[in-house]
XYZ file of C-alpha atoms in Angstrom:
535
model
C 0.000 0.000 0.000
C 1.086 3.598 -0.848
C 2.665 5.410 2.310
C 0.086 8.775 1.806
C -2.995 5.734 1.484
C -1.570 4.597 5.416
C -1.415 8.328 6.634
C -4.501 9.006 4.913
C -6.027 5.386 6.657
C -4.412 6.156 10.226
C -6.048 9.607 10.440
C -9.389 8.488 9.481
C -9.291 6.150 12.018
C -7.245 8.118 14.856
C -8.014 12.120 13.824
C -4.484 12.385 13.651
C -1.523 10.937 13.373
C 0.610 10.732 16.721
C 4.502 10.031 16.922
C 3.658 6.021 18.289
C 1.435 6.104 15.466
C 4.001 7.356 12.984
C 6.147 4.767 14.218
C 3.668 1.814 13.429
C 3.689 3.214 10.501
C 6.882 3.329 9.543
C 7.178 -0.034 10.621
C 4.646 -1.579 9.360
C 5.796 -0.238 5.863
C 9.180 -0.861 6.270
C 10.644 2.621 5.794
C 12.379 5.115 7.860
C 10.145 7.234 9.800
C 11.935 10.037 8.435
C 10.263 9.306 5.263
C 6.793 9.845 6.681
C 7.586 12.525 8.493
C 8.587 14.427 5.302
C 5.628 13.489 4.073
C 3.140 14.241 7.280
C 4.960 17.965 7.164
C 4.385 19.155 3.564
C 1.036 18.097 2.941
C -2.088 20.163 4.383
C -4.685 17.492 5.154
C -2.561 15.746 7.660
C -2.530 17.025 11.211
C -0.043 15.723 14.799
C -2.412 16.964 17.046
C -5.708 15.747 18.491
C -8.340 17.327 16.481
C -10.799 19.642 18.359
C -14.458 18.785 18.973
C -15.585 21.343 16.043
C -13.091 22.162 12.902
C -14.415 25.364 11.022
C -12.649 25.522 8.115
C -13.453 28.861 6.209
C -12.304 29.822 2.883
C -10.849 33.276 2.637
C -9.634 32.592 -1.901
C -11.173 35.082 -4.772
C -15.079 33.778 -5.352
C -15.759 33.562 -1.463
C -13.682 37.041 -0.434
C -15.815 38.321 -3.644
C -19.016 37.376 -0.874
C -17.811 38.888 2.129
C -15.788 36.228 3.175
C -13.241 38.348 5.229
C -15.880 40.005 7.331
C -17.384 36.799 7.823
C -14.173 34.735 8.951
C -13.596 37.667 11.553
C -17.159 37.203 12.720
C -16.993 33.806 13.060
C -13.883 33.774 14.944
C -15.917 34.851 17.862
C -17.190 30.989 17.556
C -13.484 29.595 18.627
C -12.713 27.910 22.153
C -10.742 25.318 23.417
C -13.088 22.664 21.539
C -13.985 24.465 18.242
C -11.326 25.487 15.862
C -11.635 28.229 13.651
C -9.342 28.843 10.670
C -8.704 30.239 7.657
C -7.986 27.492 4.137
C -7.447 27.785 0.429
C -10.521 27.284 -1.620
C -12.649 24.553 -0.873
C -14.142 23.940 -4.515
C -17.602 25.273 -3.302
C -17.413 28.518 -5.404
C -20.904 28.798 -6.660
C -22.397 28.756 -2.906
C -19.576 31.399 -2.118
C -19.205 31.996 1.169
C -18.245 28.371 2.619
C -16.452 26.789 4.791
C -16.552 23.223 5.983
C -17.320 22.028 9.705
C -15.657 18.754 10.389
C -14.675 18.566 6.945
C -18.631 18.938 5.688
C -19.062 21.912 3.326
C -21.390 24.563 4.812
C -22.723 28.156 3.345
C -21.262 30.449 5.840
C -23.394 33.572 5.164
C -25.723 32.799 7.940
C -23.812 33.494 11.385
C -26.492 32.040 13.826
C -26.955 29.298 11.260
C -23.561 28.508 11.853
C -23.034 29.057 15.697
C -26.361 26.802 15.682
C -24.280 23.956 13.435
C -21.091 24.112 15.698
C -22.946 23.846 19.342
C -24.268 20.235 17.452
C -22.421 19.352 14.272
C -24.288 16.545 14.097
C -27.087 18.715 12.673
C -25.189 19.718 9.746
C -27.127 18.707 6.542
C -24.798 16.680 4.109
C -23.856 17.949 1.669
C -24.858 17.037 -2.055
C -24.518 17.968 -5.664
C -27.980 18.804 -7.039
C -29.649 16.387 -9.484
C -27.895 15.684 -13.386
C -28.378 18.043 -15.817
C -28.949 17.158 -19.388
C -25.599 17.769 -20.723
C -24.897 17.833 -24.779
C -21.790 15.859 -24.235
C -23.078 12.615 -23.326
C -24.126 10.839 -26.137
C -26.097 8.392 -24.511
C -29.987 8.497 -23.829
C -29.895 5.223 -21.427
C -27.669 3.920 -19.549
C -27.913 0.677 -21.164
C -26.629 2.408 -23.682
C -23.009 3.197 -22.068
C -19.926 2.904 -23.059
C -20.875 2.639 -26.805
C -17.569 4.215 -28.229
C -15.313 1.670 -26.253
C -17.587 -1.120 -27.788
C -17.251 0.443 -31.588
C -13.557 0.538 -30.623
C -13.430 -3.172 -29.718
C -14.941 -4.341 -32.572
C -12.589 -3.237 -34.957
C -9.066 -4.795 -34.898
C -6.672 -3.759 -32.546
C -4.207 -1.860 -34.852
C -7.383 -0.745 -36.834
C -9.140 0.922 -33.794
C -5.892 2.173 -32.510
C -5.013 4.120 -35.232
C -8.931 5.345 -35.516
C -8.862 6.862 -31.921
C -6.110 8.838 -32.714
C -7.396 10.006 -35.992
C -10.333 11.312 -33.868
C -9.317 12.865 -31.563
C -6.508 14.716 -33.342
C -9.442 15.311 -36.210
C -11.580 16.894 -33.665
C -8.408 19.600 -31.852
C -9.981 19.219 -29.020
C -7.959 20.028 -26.152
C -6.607 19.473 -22.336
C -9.241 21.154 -20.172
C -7.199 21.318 -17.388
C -5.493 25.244 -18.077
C -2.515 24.289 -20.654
C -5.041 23.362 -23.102
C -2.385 20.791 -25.448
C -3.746 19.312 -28.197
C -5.331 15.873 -26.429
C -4.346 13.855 -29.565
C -0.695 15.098 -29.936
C -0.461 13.758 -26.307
C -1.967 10.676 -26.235
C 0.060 10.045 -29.529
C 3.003 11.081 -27.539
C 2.635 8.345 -25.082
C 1.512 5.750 -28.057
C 4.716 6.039 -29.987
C 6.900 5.471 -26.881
C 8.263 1.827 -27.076
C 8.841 1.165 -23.258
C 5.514 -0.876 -21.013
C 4.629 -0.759 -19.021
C 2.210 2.673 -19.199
C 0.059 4.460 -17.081
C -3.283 6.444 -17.616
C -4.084 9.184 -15.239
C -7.029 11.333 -14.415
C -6.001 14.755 -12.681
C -8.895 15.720 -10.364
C -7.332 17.916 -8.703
C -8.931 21.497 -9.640
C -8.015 23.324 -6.837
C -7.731 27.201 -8.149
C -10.232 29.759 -6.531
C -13.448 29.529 -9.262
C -13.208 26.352 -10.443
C -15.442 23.867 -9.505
C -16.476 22.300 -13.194
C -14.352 19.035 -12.442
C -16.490 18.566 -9.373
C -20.432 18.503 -11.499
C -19.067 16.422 -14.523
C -17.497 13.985 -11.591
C -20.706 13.916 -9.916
C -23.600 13.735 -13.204
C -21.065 11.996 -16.317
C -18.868 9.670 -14.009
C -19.181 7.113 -16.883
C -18.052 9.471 -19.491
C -14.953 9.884 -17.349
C -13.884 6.321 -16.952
C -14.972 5.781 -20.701
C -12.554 7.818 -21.905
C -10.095 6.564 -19.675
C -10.570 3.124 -20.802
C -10.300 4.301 -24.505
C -7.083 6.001 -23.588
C -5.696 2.958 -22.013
C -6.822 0.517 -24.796
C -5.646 2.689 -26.871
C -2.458 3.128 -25.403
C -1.758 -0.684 -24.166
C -1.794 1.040 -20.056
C -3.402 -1.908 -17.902
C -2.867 0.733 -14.863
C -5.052 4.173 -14.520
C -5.486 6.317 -11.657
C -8.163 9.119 -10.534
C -6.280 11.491 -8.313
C -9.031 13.483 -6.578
C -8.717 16.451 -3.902
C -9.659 15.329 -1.006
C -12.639 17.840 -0.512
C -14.658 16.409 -3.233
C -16.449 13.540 -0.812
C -19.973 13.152 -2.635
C -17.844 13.326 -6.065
C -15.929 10.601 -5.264
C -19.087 8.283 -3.823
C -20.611 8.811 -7.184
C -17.489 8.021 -9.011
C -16.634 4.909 -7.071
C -20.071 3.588 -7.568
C -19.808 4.004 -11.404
C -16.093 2.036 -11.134
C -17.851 -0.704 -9.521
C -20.715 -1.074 -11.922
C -17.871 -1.026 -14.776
C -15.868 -3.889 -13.032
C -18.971 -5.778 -12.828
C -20.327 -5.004 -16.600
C -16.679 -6.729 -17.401
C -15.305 -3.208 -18.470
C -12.948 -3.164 -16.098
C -10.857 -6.327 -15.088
C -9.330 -8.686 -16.739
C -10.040 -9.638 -19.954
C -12.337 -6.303 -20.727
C -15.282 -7.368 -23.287
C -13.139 -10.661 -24.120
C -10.809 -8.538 -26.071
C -7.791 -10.233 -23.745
C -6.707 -6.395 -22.748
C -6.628 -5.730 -18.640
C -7.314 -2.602 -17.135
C -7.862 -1.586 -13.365
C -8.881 2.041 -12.294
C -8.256 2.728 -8.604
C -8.647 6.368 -7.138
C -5.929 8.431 -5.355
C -7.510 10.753 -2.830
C -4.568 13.812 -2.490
C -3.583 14.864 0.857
C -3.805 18.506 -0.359
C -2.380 21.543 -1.936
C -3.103 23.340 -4.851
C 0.175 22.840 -6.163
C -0.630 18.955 -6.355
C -2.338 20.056 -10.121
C 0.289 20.433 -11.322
C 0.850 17.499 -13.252
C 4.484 16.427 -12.520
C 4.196 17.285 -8.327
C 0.999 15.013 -9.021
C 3.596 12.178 -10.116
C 5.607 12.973 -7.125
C 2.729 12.622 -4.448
C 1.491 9.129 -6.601
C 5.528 7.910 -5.691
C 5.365 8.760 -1.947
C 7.168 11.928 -2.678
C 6.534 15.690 -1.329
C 4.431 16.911 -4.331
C 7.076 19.211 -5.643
C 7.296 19.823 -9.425
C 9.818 18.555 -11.675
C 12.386 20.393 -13.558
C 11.009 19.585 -17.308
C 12.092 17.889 -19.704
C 11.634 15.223 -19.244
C 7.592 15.763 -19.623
C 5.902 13.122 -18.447
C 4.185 11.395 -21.673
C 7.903 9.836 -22.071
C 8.919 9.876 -18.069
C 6.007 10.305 -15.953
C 4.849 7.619 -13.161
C 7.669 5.546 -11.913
C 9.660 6.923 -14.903
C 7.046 5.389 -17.379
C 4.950 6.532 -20.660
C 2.280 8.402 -18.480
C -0.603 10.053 -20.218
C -2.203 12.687 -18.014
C -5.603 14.418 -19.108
C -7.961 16.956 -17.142
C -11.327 15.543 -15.732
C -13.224 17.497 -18.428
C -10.727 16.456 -21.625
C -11.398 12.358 -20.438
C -15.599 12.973 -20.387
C -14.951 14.802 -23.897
C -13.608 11.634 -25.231
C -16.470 9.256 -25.389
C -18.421 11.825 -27.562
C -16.133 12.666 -30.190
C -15.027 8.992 -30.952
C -18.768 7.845 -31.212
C -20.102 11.022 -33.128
C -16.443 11.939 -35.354
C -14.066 14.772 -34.665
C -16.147 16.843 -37.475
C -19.291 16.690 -34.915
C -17.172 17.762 -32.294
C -16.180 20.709 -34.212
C -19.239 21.939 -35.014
C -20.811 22.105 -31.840
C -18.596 25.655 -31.805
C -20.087 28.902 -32.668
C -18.366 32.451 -34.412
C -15.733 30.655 -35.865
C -14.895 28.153 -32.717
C -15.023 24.646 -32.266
C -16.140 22.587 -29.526
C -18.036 22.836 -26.478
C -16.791 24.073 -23.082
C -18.138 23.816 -19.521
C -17.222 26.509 -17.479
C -17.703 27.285 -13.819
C -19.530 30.872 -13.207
C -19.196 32.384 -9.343
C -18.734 36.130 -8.166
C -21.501 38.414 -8.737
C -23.954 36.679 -10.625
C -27.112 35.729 -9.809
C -27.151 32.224 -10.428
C -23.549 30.611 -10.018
C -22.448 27.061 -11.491
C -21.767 25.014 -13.826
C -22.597 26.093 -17.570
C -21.947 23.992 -20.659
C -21.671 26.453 -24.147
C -20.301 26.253 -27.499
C -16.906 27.868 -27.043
C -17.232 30.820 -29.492
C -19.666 32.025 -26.879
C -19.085 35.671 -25.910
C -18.485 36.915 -21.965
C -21.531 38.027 -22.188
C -23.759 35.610 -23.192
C -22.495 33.630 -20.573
C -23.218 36.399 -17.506
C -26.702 36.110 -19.220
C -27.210 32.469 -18.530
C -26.088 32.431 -15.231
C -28.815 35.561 -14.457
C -26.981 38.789 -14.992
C -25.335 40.355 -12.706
C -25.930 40.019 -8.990
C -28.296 42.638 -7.771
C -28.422 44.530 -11.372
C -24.482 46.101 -11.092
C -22.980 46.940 -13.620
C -19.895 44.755 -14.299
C -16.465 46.245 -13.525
C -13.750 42.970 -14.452
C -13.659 39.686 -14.943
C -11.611 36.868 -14.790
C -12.347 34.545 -17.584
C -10.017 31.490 -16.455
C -9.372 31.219 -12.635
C -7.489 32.871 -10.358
C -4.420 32.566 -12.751
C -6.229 34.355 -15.494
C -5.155 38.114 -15.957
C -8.629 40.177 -14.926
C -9.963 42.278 -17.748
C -12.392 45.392 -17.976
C -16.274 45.565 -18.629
C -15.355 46.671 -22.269
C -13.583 43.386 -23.070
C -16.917 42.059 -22.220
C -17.653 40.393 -25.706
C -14.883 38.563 -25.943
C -15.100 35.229 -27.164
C -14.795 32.118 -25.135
C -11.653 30.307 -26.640
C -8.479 29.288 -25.738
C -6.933 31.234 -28.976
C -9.424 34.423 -28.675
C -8.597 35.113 -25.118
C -4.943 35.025 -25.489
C -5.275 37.473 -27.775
C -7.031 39.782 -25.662
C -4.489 39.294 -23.076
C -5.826 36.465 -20.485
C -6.560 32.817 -21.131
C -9.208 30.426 -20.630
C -6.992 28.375 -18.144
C -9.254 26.324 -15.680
C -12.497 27.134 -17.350
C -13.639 29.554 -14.646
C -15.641 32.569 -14.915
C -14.911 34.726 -11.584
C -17.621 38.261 -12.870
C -16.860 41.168 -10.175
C -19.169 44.591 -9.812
C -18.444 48.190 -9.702
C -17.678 49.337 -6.261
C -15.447 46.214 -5.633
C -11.883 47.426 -4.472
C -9.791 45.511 -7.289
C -6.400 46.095 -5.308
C -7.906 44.337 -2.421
C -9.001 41.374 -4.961
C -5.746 41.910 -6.390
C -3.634 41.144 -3.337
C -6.319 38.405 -2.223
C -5.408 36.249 -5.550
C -1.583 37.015 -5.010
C -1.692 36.179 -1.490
C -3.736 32.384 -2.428
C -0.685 31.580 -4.737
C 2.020 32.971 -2.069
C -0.018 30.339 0.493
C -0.015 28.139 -2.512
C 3.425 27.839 -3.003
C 5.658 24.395 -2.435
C 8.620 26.396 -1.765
C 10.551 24.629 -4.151
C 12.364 27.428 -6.272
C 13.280 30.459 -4.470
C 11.581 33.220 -7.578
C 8.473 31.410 -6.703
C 8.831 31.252 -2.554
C 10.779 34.722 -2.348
C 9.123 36.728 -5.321
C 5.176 36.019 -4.143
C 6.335 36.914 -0.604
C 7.610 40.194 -1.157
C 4.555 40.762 -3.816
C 2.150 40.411 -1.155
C 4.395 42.521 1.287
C 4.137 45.317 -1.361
C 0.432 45.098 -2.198
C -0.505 44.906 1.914
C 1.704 47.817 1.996
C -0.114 50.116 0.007
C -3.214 48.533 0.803
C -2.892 49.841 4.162
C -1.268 53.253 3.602
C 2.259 52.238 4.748
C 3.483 52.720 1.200
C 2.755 54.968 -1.796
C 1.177 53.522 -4.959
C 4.325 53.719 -6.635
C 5.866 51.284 -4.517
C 3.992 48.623 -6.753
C 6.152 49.847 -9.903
C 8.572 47.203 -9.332
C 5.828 44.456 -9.971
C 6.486 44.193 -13.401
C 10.111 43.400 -13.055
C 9.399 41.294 -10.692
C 6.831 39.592 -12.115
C 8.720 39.426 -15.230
C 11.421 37.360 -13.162
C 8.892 35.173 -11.597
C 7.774 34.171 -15.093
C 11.242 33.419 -16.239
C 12.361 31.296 -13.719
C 10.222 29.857 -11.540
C 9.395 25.515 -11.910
C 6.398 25.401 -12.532
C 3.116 28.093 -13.846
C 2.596 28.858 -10.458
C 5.275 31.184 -10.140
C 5.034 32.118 -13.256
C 1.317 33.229 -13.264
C 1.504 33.980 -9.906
C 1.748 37.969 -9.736
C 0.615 38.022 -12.935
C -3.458 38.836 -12.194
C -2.083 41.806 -9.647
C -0.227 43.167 -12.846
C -3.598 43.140 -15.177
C -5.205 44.815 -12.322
C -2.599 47.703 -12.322
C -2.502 47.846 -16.327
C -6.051 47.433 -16.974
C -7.206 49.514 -13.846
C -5.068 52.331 -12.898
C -7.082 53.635 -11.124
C -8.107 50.346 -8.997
C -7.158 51.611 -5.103
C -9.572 54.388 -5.571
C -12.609 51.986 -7.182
C-alpha cells in the first residue's frame, strides 16, 4: 500500500496521526520514519495533534472574499474555544455557494452566522452535503444507460491496430484540447505516449482542480462519471496502459461516492478487469484521494505525491508522456478532456467541431461564481461571448454593472467591462491578453476594491506555493508585502512599480506556472485599472 494511502487510513481512524502512530507506521511499511515525516509535514490534510471537537474551516480565496468572506471569517472567529477550531484554508471547490467553509470537513454556506453558531454547538445537525440532481448535458451521447460505453464497444470491434489508429485520428481530427489550463492538443499527447516503445504505461485522471473559481471538475465527476472512466478506458486501450489512476482532492467527498459507484458497476459489466469485453486487454482504475495543496495540479508534483514523494514539481524535460509515473509513458488528461472523449469517438471529430459557434469549435463547460445571480456550472459552445455567458447564469448580482472579470481562474489576468464580448476560446482570449486556463468565470461589480481582490489572488498563490524554487517562494512573498503595503497606507502607490520586473522574473524562472502566473493577475489589475485603489 502507498505510504500517503496509510497516513490518509491512520487519520481516518485516529483524527491524527501521533509520533507512536508514525512509528507503526513506519514499521509496518518498512521505511524510515523520516520518510513519513517528510511526508506528514508538507502536505495540508494531515494534522499531529488531536483534532478539536468542532473544525471550522473557512475559505478566505477570490469567489468567497468576492461574498464577504473576510468580514465573515472575523465574525466567526468569535465561535473559537478550546473545543472548536476556527481557521482560515485555500478554496474549498464550493465557489458557486460562495461563502463556505466546511465544519468537520462537511461543506457549509457560511453567510448565515447564527446558522452557523447553531451547526457548531451540534455538528451533528449539519445537513450533508450534495450535488444537485444531473443536468442534461450535450456531451453525453447516450440516452440510457444501457446504452453506455458505446464508443469503447465500436472501438473493440474493430481490430486492434485498426481501432488504434482510428482513436487517434479522432481525436486529433476533432483539436480538441486538455481542459485542465494548458489546453495541449489531447491527440498530440496521447500520440506522444503511443509512440513510446517502453511498457509498461500508465493512464491518469487529474482531479485535482483546486484554483479559486473552479469547480467544473467537481459537477461532470458527480452527473457523467461514466463518461470519465470511458474515456479513460479508450485512452488505455488505446495506449496498451493496464494501470489508470483518478487522483481526486480530497474535498470532493460526494464526487468521489458517485465516481466509485460508477467504477464498480464497470468492473462488474466486465469493463474493467481482466479480460475487458473478451478482447484479452486488462485494465484496473483505482482512485488516489490527495492529501492537499493546490500545487498537487500540477501534473508532474501530481507524479511525485502518486511515488510517496513531497508533491514538488519537476524540472522539465523530461515531460511526463515519455517519463512520468515511476519513470514510465504516463498520459495525463484533465477531468473534463477524459468525459470529452467518449463523444467525439462515437459522433467523429467533425461533430465535435461543429458544436462551436463564431468561428470556434467545440463545447466548453465553465464554472460561473462572483456576482452573478445564479452561479455554477454552464456547458456552451466555445465561441460564446463573456456576455452571453453572464446572461445564462442571471446577470449580474443585484443589477451592477460589471467592472472585471476573470475569464479562467485565479491565474487568469482580470480584464475590464469593455472586453466584455470577448469570445470564449483558448486562442481568442490570449489574444485579448488572459486565457481560458481552468475554465472559470470569476464576474466582479463596480464598487469592488480591485487592489484588495488583487492582493487576495496574489496572497492564495504565495499560500499556494511548495517552496521549491526560491523566484516562486521569495518573489510572491515580497509581492504580497508590497500590495498589503499600500493597501494599508504604509506605502505609496508607486511602490507597486517594481511588480512588473518582478513579475517578469517570476515568469522566467520559476518551476512550474505557479510562479510564473503567480503575480501576474495583480499586474492586469494595475494595467487594466489604474485607477483600482480608488474603485
Amino acid at each position: 500500500m502507498r505510504l500517503i494511502g496509510l497516513l490518509n487510513g491512520a487519520q481516518a481512524k485516529h483524527g491524527y496521526l501521533s509520533q507512536d502512530t508514525l512509528r507503526a507506521l513506519a514499521q509496518e511499511a518498512n521505511v524510515p520514519l523520516h520518510r513519513l515525516q517528510q511526508l506528514v509535514s508538507f502536505y495540508p490534510s494531515f494534522r499531529t495533534t488531536p483534532p478539536p471537537r468542532v473544525e471550522l474551516a473557512v475559505c478566505r480565496d477570490m469567489s468567497c472574499y468576492l461574498h464577504g468572506a473576510e468580514a465573515c471569517s472575523k465574525k466567526l472567529q468569535e465561535l473559537a474555544s478550546d473545543a472548536v477550531e476556527v481557521r482560515e484554508v485555500s478554496c474549498i471547490g464550493r465557489c458557486d455557494k460562495a461563502p463556505m467553509g466546511m465544519l468537520n470537513h462537511e461543506p457549509i454556506p457560511l453567510a448565515d452566522f447564527e446558522q452557523v453558531k447553531a451547526w457548531v454547538k451540534e455538528p451533528e445537525s449539519v445537513p450533508h452535503f450534495d450535488q444537485p440532481p444531473p443536468s442534461g448535458w450535450k456531451i453525453d451521447p447516450y440516452s440510457t444507460p444501457e446504452a453506455r460505453y458505446g464508443a469503447f464497444r465500436k472501438l473493440v470491434g474493430m481490430s486492434r491496430a485498426e481501432g488504434e489508429a482510428w482513436a487517434l485520428a479522432e481525436l486529433k481530427s476533432s483539436g480538441v484540447r486538455g481542459m485542465g489550463g494548458a489546453g495541449f492538443p489531447a491527440g498530440s499527447k496521447w500520440a506522444l505516449v503511443k509512440q513510446e516503445p517502453r511498457f509498461p504505461k500508465f493512464v491518469i485522471c487529474n482531479a485535482d482542480e483546486s484554483e479559486p473559481g473552479t469547480f467544473k471538475d467537481a459537477k461532470i465527476l458527480a452527473d457523467l462519471p461514466h463518461l470519465v472512466l470511458e474515456g479513460m478506458i479508450l485512452a488505455a486501450y488505446t495506449l496498451g496502459a493496464e494501470t489508470a489512476i483518478i487522483y481526486l482532492r480530497h474535498e470532493y467527498e460526494v464526487e468521489r461516492g458517485r465516481l466509485q459507484s460508477a467504477i464498480d458497476a464497470a468492473y462488474a459489466s466486465g469493463l474493467l478487469g481482466k479480460n475487458i469485453l473478451g478482447t484479452g486487454a486488462n485494465l484496473d482504475i483505482t482512485i488516489f484521494v490527495s492529501p492537499g495543496g493546490y500545487i498537487l495540479g500540477e501534473e508532474t508534483a501530481l507524479l511525485e505525491a502518486l511515488e510517496d514523494k513531497r508533491g514538488e514539481p519537476r524540472n522539465k524535460p523530461p515531460f511526463p508522456g515519455t517519463h512520468g509515473l515511476h519513470g514510465q509513458p504516463t498520459l495525463i488528461n484533465n477531468v473534463e478532456t477524459f468525459a470529452h472523449i467518449p463523444g467525439i469517438l462515437m459522433n467523429g471529430g467533425e461533430w465535435w467541431k461543429s458544436q462551436g459557434k463564431n468561428g470556434c469549435a467545440g463545447l466548453k463547460f465553465i464554472a460561473v461564481s462572483g456576482h452573478v445571480e445564479k452561479p455554477g456550472v454552464y456547458e456552451v459552445p466555445l465561441g460564446t461571448t463573456v456576455r452571453e455567458l453572464i446572461e445564462l447564469a442571471g446577470g449580474m448580482k443585484d443589477g451592477k454593472k460589471l467592472l472585471a472579470f476573470a475569464p479562467g481562474g485565479a491565474s487568469s489576468n482580470f480584464l475590464p467591462a469593455d472586453k466584455v464580448d470577448v469570445k470564449l476560446d483558448f486562442a481568442e482570449l490570449t489574444k485579448t491578453g488572459s486565457m481560458l486556463g481552468s475554465g472559470a468565470l470569476v464576474v466582479v461589480t463596480e464598487g469592488t476594491d480591485l487592489l484588495a481582490l488583487a492582493t487576495n489572488v496574489t496572497k492564495f498563490f504565495r499560500n499556494e506555493s511548495c517552496g521549491k524554487c526560491v523566484p516562486c517562494r521569495v518573489g510572491s512573498e515580497k509581492a504580497v508585502e508590497l500590495l498589503d503595503a499600500v493597501l494599508d497606507g504604509r506605502a505609496p502607490r508607486t511602490a507597486l512599480d517594481v511588480l512588473p520586473d518582478l513579475g517578469e522574473t517570476m515568469a522566467l524562472t520559476s518551476i512550474c506556472g505557479l510562479g510564473q502566473v503567480a503575480v501576474a493577475p495583480a499586474l492586469s489589475i494595475l494595467k487594466n485599472f489604474p485607477n483600482a485603489d480608488r474603485q
